PDB file of C-alpha atoms in Angstrom:
ATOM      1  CA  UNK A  26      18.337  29.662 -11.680  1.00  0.00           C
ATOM      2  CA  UNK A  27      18.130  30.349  -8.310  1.00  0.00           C
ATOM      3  CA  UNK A  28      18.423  27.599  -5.704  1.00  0.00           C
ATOM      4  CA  UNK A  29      14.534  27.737  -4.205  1.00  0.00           C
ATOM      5  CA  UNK A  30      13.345  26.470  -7.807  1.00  0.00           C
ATOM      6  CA  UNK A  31      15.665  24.131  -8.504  1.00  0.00           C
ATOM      7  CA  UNK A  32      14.715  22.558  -5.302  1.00  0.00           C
ATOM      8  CA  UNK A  33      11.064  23.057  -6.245  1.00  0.00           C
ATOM      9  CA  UNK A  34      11.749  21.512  -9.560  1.00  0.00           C
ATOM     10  CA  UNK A  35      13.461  18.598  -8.234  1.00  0.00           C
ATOM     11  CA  UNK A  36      10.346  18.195  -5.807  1.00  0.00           C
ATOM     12  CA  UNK A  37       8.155  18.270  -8.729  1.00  0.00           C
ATOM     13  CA  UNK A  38       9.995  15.247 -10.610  1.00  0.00           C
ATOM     14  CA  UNK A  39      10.231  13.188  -8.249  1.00  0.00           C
ATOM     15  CA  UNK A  40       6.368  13.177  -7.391  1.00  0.00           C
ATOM     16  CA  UNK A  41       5.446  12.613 -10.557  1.00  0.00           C
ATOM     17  CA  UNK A  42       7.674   9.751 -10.759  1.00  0.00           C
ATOM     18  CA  UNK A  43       6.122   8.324  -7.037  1.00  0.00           C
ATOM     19  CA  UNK A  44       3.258   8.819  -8.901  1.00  0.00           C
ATOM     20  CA  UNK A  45       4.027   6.713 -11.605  1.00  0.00           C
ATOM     21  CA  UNK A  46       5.227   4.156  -9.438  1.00  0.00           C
ATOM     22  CA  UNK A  47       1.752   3.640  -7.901  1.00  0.00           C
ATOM     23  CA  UNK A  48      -0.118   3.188 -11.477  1.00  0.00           C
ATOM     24  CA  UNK A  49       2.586   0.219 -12.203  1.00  0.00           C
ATOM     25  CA  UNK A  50       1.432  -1.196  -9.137  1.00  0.00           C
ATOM     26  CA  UNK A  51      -2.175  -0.700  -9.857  1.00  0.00           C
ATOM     27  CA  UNK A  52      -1.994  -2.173 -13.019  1.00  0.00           C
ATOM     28  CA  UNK A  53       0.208  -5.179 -11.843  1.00  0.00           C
ATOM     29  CA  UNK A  54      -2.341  -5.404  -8.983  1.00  0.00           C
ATOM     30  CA  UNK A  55      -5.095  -5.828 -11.632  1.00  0.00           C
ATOM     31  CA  UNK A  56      -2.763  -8.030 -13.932  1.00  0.00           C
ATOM     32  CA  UNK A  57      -1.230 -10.490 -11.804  1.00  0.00           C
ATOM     33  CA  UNK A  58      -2.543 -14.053 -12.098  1.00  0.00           C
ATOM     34  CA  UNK A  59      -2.524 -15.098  -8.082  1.00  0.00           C
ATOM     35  CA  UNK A  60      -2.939 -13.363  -4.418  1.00  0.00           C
ATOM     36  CA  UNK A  61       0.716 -13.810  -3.809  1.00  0.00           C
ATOM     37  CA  UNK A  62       1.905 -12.174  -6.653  1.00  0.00           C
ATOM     38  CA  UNK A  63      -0.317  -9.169  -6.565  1.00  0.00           C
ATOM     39  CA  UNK A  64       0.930  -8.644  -2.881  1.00  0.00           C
ATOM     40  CA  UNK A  65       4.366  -7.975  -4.851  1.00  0.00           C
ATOM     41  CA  UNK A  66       2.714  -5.445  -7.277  1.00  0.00           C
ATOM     42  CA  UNK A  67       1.068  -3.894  -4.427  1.00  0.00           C
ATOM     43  CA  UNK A  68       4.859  -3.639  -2.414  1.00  0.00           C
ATOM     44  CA  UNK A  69       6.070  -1.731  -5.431  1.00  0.00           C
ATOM     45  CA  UNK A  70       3.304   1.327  -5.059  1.00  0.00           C
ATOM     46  CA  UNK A  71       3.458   1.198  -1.315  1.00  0.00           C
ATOM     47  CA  UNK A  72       6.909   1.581  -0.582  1.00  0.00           C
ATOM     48  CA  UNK A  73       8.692   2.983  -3.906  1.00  0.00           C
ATOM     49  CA  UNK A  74       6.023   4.807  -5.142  1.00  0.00           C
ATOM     50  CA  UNK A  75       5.195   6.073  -1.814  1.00  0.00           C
ATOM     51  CA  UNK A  76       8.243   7.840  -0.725  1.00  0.00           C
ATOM     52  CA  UNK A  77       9.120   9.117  -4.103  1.00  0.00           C
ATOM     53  CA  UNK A  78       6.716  11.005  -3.730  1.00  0.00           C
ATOM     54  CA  UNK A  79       6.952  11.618   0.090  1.00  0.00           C
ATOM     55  CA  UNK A  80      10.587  12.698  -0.923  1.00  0.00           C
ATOM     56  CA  UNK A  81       9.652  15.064  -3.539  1.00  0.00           C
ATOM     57  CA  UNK A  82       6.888  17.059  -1.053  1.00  0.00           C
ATOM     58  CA  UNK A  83       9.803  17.120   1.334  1.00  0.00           C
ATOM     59  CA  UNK A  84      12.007  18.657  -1.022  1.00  0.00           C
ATOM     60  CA  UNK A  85       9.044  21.250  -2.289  1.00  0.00           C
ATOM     61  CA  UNK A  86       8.459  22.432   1.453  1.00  0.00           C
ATOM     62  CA  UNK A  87      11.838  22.988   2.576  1.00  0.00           C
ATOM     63  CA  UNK A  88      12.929  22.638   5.851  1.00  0.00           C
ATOM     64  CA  UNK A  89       9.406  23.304   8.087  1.00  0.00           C
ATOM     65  CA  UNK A  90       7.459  21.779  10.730  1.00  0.00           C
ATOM     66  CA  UNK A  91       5.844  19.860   7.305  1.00  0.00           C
ATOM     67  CA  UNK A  92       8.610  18.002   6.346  1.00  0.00           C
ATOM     68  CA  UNK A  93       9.006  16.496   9.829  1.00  0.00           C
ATOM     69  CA  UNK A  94       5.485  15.260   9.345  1.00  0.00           C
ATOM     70  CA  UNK A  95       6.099  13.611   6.163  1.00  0.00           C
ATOM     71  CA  UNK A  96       8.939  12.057   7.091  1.00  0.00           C
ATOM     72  CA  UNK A  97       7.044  10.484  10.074  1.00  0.00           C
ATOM     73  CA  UNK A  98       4.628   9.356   7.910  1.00  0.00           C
ATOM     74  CA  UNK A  99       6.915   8.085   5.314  1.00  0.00           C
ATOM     75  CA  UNK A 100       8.916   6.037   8.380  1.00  0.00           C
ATOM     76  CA  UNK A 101       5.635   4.532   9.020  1.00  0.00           C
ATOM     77  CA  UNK A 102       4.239   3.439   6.327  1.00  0.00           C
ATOM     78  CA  UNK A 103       8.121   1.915   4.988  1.00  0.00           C
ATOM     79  CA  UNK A 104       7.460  -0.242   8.626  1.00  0.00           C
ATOM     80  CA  UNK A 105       4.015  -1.174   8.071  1.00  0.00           C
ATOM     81  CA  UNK A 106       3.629  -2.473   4.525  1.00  0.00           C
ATOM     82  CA  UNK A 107       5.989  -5.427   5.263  1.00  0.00           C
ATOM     83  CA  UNK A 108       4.264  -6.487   8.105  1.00  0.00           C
ATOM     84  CA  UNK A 109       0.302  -6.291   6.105  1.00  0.00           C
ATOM     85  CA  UNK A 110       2.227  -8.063   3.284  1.00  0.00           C
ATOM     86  CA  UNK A 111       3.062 -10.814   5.582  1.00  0.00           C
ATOM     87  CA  UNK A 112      -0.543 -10.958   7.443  1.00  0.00           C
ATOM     88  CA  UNK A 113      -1.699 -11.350   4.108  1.00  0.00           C
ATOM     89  CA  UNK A 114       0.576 -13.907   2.917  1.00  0.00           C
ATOM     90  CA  UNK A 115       0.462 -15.738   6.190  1.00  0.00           C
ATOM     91  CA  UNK A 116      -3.507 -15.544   6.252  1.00  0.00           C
ATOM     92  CA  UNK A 117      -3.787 -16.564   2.944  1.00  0.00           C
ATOM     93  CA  UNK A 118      -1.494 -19.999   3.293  1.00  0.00           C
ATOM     94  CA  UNK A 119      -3.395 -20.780   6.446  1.00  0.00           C
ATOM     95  CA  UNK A 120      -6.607 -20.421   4.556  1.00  0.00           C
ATOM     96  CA  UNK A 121      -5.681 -22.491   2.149  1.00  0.00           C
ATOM     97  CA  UNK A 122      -4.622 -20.759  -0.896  1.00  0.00           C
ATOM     98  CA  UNK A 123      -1.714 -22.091  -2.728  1.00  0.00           C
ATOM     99  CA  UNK A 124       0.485 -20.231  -5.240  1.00  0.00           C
ATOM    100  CA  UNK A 125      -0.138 -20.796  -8.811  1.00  0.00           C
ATOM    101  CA  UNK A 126       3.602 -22.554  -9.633  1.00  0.00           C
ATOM    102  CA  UNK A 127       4.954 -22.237 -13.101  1.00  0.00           C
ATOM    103  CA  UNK A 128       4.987 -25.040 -15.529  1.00  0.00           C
ATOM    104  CA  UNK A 129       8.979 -26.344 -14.078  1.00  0.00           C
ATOM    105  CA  UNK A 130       8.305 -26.516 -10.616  1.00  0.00           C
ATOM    106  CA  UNK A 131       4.457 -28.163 -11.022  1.00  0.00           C
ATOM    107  CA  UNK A 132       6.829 -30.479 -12.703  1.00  0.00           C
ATOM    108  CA  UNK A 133       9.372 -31.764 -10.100  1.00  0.00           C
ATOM    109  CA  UNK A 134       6.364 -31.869  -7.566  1.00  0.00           C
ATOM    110  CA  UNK A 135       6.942 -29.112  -5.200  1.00  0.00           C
ATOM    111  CA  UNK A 136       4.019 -28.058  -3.017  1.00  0.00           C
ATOM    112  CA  UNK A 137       3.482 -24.642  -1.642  1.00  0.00           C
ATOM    113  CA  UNK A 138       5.973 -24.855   0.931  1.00  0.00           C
ATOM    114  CA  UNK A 139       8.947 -25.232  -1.495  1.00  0.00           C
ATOM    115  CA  UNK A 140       9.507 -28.542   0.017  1.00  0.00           C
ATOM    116  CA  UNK A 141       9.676 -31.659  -2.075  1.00  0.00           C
ATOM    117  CA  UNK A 142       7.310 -34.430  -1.297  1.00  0.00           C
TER     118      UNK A 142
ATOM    119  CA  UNK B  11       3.677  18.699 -11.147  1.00  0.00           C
ATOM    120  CA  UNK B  12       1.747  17.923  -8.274  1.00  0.00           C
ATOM    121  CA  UNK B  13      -1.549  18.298 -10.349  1.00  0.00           C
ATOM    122  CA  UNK B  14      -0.154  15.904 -12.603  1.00  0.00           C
ATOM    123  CA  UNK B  15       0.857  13.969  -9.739  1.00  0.00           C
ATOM    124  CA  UNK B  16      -2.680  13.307  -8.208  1.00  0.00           C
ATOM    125  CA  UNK B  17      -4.671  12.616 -11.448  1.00  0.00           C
ATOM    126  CA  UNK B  18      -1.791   9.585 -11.618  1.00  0.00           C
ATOM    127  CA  UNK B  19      -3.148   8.450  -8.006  1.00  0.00           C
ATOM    128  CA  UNK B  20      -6.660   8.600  -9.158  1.00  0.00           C
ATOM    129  CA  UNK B  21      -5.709   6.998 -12.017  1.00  0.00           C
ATOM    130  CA  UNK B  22      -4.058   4.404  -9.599  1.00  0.00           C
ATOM    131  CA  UNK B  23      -7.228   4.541  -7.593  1.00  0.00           C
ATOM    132  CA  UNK B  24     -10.162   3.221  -9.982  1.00  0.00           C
ATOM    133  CA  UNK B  25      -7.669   0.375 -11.251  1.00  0.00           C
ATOM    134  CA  UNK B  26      -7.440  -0.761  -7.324  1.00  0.00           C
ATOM    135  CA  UNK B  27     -11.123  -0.598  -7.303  1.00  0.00           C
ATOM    136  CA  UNK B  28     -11.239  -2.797 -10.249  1.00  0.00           C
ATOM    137  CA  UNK B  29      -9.470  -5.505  -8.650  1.00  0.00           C
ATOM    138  CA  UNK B  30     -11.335  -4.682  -5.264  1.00  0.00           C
ATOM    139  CA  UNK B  31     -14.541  -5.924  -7.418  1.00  0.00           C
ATOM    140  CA  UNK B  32     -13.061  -8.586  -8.964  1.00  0.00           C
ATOM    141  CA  UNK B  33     -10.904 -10.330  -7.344  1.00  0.00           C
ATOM    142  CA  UNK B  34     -12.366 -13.734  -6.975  1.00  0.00           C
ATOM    143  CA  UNK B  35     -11.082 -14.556  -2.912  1.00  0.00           C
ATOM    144  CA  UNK B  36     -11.198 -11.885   0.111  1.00  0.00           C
ATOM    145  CA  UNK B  37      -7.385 -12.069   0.525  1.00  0.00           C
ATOM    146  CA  UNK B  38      -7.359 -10.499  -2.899  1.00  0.00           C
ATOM    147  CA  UNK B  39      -9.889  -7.746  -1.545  1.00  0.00           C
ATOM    148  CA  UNK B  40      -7.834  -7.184   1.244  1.00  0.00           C
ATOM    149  CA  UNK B  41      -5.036  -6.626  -0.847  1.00  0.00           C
ATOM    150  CA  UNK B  42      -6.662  -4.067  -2.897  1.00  0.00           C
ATOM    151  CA  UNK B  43      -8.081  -2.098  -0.202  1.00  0.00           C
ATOM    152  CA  UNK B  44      -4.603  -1.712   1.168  1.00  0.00           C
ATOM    153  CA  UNK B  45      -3.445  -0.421  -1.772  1.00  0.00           C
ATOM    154  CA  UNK B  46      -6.411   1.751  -1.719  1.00  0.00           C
ATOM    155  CA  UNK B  47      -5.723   3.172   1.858  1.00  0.00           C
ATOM    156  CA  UNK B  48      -2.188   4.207   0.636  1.00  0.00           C
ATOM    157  CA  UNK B  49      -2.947   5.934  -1.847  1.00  0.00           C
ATOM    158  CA  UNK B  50      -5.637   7.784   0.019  1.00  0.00           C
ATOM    159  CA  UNK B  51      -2.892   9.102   2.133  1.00  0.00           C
ATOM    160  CA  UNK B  52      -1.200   9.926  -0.932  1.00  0.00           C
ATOM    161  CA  UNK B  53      -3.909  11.993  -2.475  1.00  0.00           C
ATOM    162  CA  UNK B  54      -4.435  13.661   1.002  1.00  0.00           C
ATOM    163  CA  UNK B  55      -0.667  14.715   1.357  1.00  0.00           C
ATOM    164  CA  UNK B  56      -0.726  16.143  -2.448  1.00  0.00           C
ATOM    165  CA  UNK B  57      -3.768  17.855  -2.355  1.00  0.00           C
ATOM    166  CA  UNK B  58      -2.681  19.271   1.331  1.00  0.00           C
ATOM    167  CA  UNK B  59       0.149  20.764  -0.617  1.00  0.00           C
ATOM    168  CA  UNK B  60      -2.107  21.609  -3.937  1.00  0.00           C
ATOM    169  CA  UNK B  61      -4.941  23.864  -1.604  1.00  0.00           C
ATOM    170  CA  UNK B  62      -1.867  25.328   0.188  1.00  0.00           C
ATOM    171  CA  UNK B  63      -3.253  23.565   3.786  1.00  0.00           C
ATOM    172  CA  UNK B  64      -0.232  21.322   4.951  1.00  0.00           C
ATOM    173  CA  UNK B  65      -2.658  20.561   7.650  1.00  0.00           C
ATOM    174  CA  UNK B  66      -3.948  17.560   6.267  1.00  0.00           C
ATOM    175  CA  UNK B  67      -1.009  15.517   6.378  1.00  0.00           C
ATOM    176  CA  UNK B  68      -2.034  15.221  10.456  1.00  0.00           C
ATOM    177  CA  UNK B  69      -5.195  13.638   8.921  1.00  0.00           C
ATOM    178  CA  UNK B  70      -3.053  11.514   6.265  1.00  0.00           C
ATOM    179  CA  UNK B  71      -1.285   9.876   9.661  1.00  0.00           C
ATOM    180  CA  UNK B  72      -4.122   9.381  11.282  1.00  0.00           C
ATOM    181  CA  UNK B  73      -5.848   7.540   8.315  1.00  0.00           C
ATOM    182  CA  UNK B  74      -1.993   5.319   7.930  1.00  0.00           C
ATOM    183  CA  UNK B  75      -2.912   4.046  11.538  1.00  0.00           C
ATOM    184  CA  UNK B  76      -6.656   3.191  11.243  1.00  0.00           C
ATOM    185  CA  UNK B  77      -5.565   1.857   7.721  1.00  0.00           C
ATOM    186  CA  UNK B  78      -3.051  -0.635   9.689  1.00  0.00           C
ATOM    187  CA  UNK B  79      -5.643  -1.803  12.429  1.00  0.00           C
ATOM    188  CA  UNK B  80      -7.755  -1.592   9.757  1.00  0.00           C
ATOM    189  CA  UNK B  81      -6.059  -4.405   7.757  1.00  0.00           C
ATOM    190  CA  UNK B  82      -5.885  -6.576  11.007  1.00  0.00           C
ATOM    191  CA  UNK B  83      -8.988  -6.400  11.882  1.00  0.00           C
ATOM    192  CA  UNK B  84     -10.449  -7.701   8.745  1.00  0.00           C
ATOM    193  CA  UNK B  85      -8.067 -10.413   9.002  1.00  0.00           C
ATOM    194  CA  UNK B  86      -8.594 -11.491  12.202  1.00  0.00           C
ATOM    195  CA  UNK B  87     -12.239 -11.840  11.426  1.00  0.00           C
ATOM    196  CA  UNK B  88     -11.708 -13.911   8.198  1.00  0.00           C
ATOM    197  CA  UNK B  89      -9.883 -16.340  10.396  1.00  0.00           C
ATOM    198  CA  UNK B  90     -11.829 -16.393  13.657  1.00  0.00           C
ATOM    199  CA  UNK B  91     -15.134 -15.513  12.245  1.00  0.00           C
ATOM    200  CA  UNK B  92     -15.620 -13.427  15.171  1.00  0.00           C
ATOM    201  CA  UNK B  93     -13.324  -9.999  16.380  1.00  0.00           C
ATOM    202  CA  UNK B  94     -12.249 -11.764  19.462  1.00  0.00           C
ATOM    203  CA  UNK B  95     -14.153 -10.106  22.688  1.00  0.00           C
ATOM    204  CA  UNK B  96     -13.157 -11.404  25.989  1.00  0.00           C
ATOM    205  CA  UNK B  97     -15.119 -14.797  26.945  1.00  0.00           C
ATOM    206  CA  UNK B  98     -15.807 -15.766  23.701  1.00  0.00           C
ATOM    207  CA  UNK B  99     -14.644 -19.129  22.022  1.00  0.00           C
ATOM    208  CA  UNK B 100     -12.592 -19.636  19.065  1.00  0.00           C
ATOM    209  CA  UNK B 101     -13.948 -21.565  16.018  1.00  0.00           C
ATOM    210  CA  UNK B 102     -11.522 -24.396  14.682  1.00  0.00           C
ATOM    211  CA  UNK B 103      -9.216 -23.486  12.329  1.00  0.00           C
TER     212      UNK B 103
END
């Protein structure tokens, strides 16, 4: 087995795991009961999923001018989801929207800030 | 692989969509069509590689950075009603 398609095989896994990744995410983005929680399903796709598979092109091109551009990318997009999750989250809360709370904490009273009342 | 790779993303795609359509405020929306603008860059960095062009990963970048102000923009307007040109007022709240 020569080195080049081990490499290539490696690559090869690894996207189709990133790929995976991303249909979890869709399908907990289409699952999830609240905004708040589907802005966790959607982390999973945009950061795992996202540079398995940014990892696994890098490792099919081999060291080029390409992988430097994925790796860019994937540097990115690592730094930007965070910051939309929070816009998102923040927006949301100012708009009004409150998490749906499970059946304990609706109990002891606590609002959407985690504070008690 | 990669083949199998971007049918997953499509896959991941038309769910997205799904809750793009559904989802009952515009924060969900918003979330969806984030979702959606990664995984565009996704299927435009796999199918670069699949046609044997690594050019269009320049393009996938690009799209990551209009996706971004993209985002914010939409946001902004939610709140202000209004994408904030010089000399105009804020609305309350």
């Amino acid at each position: 087995m020569t080195l080049d398609l081990l490499r290539e095989t490696a690559g090869g896994i690894l996207v189709v795991a990133g790929s995976f990744f991303v249909l979890v995410a869709a399908i907990g983005i289409n699952r999830m009961p609240d905004v708040f929680t589907r802005l966790h399903a959607a982390s999973v796709g945009d950061t795992l999923g996202f540079g398995l598979v940014a990892i696994g092109l890098m490792l099919i091109a081999g060291l080029t001018l390409v992988t430097v551009k994925l790796l860019f990318l994937l540097l990115f997009v690592a730094f930007a989801g965070p910051v939309v999750t929070h816009a998102i989250a923040r927006a949301a809360l100012h708009a009004g929207l409150e998490p749906k709370l499970g059946a304990d904490a609706a109990k002891k009273g606590r609002g959407s800030r985690g504070r008690a009342p | 692989m990669i083949a199998a790779g971007l049918l997953g993303v499509l896959a991941a795609v038309a769910l997205m969509v799904a809750r793009a359509l559904r989802g009952p405020s515009v924060f969900d929306r918003l979330v969806a069509a984030n979702s959606v603008g990664n995984a565009a860059i996704l299927i435009l960095a796999l199918f670069g590689f699949l046609a044997g062009r690594p050019e269009f990963l320049d393009i996938a970048i690009t799209y990551a950075l209009l996706n971004l102000i993209g985002v914010f923009a939409v946001l902004k307007f939610v709140r202000f009603g209004a994408l904030g040109a010089a000399g105009e007022e804020e609305e309350a709240g």
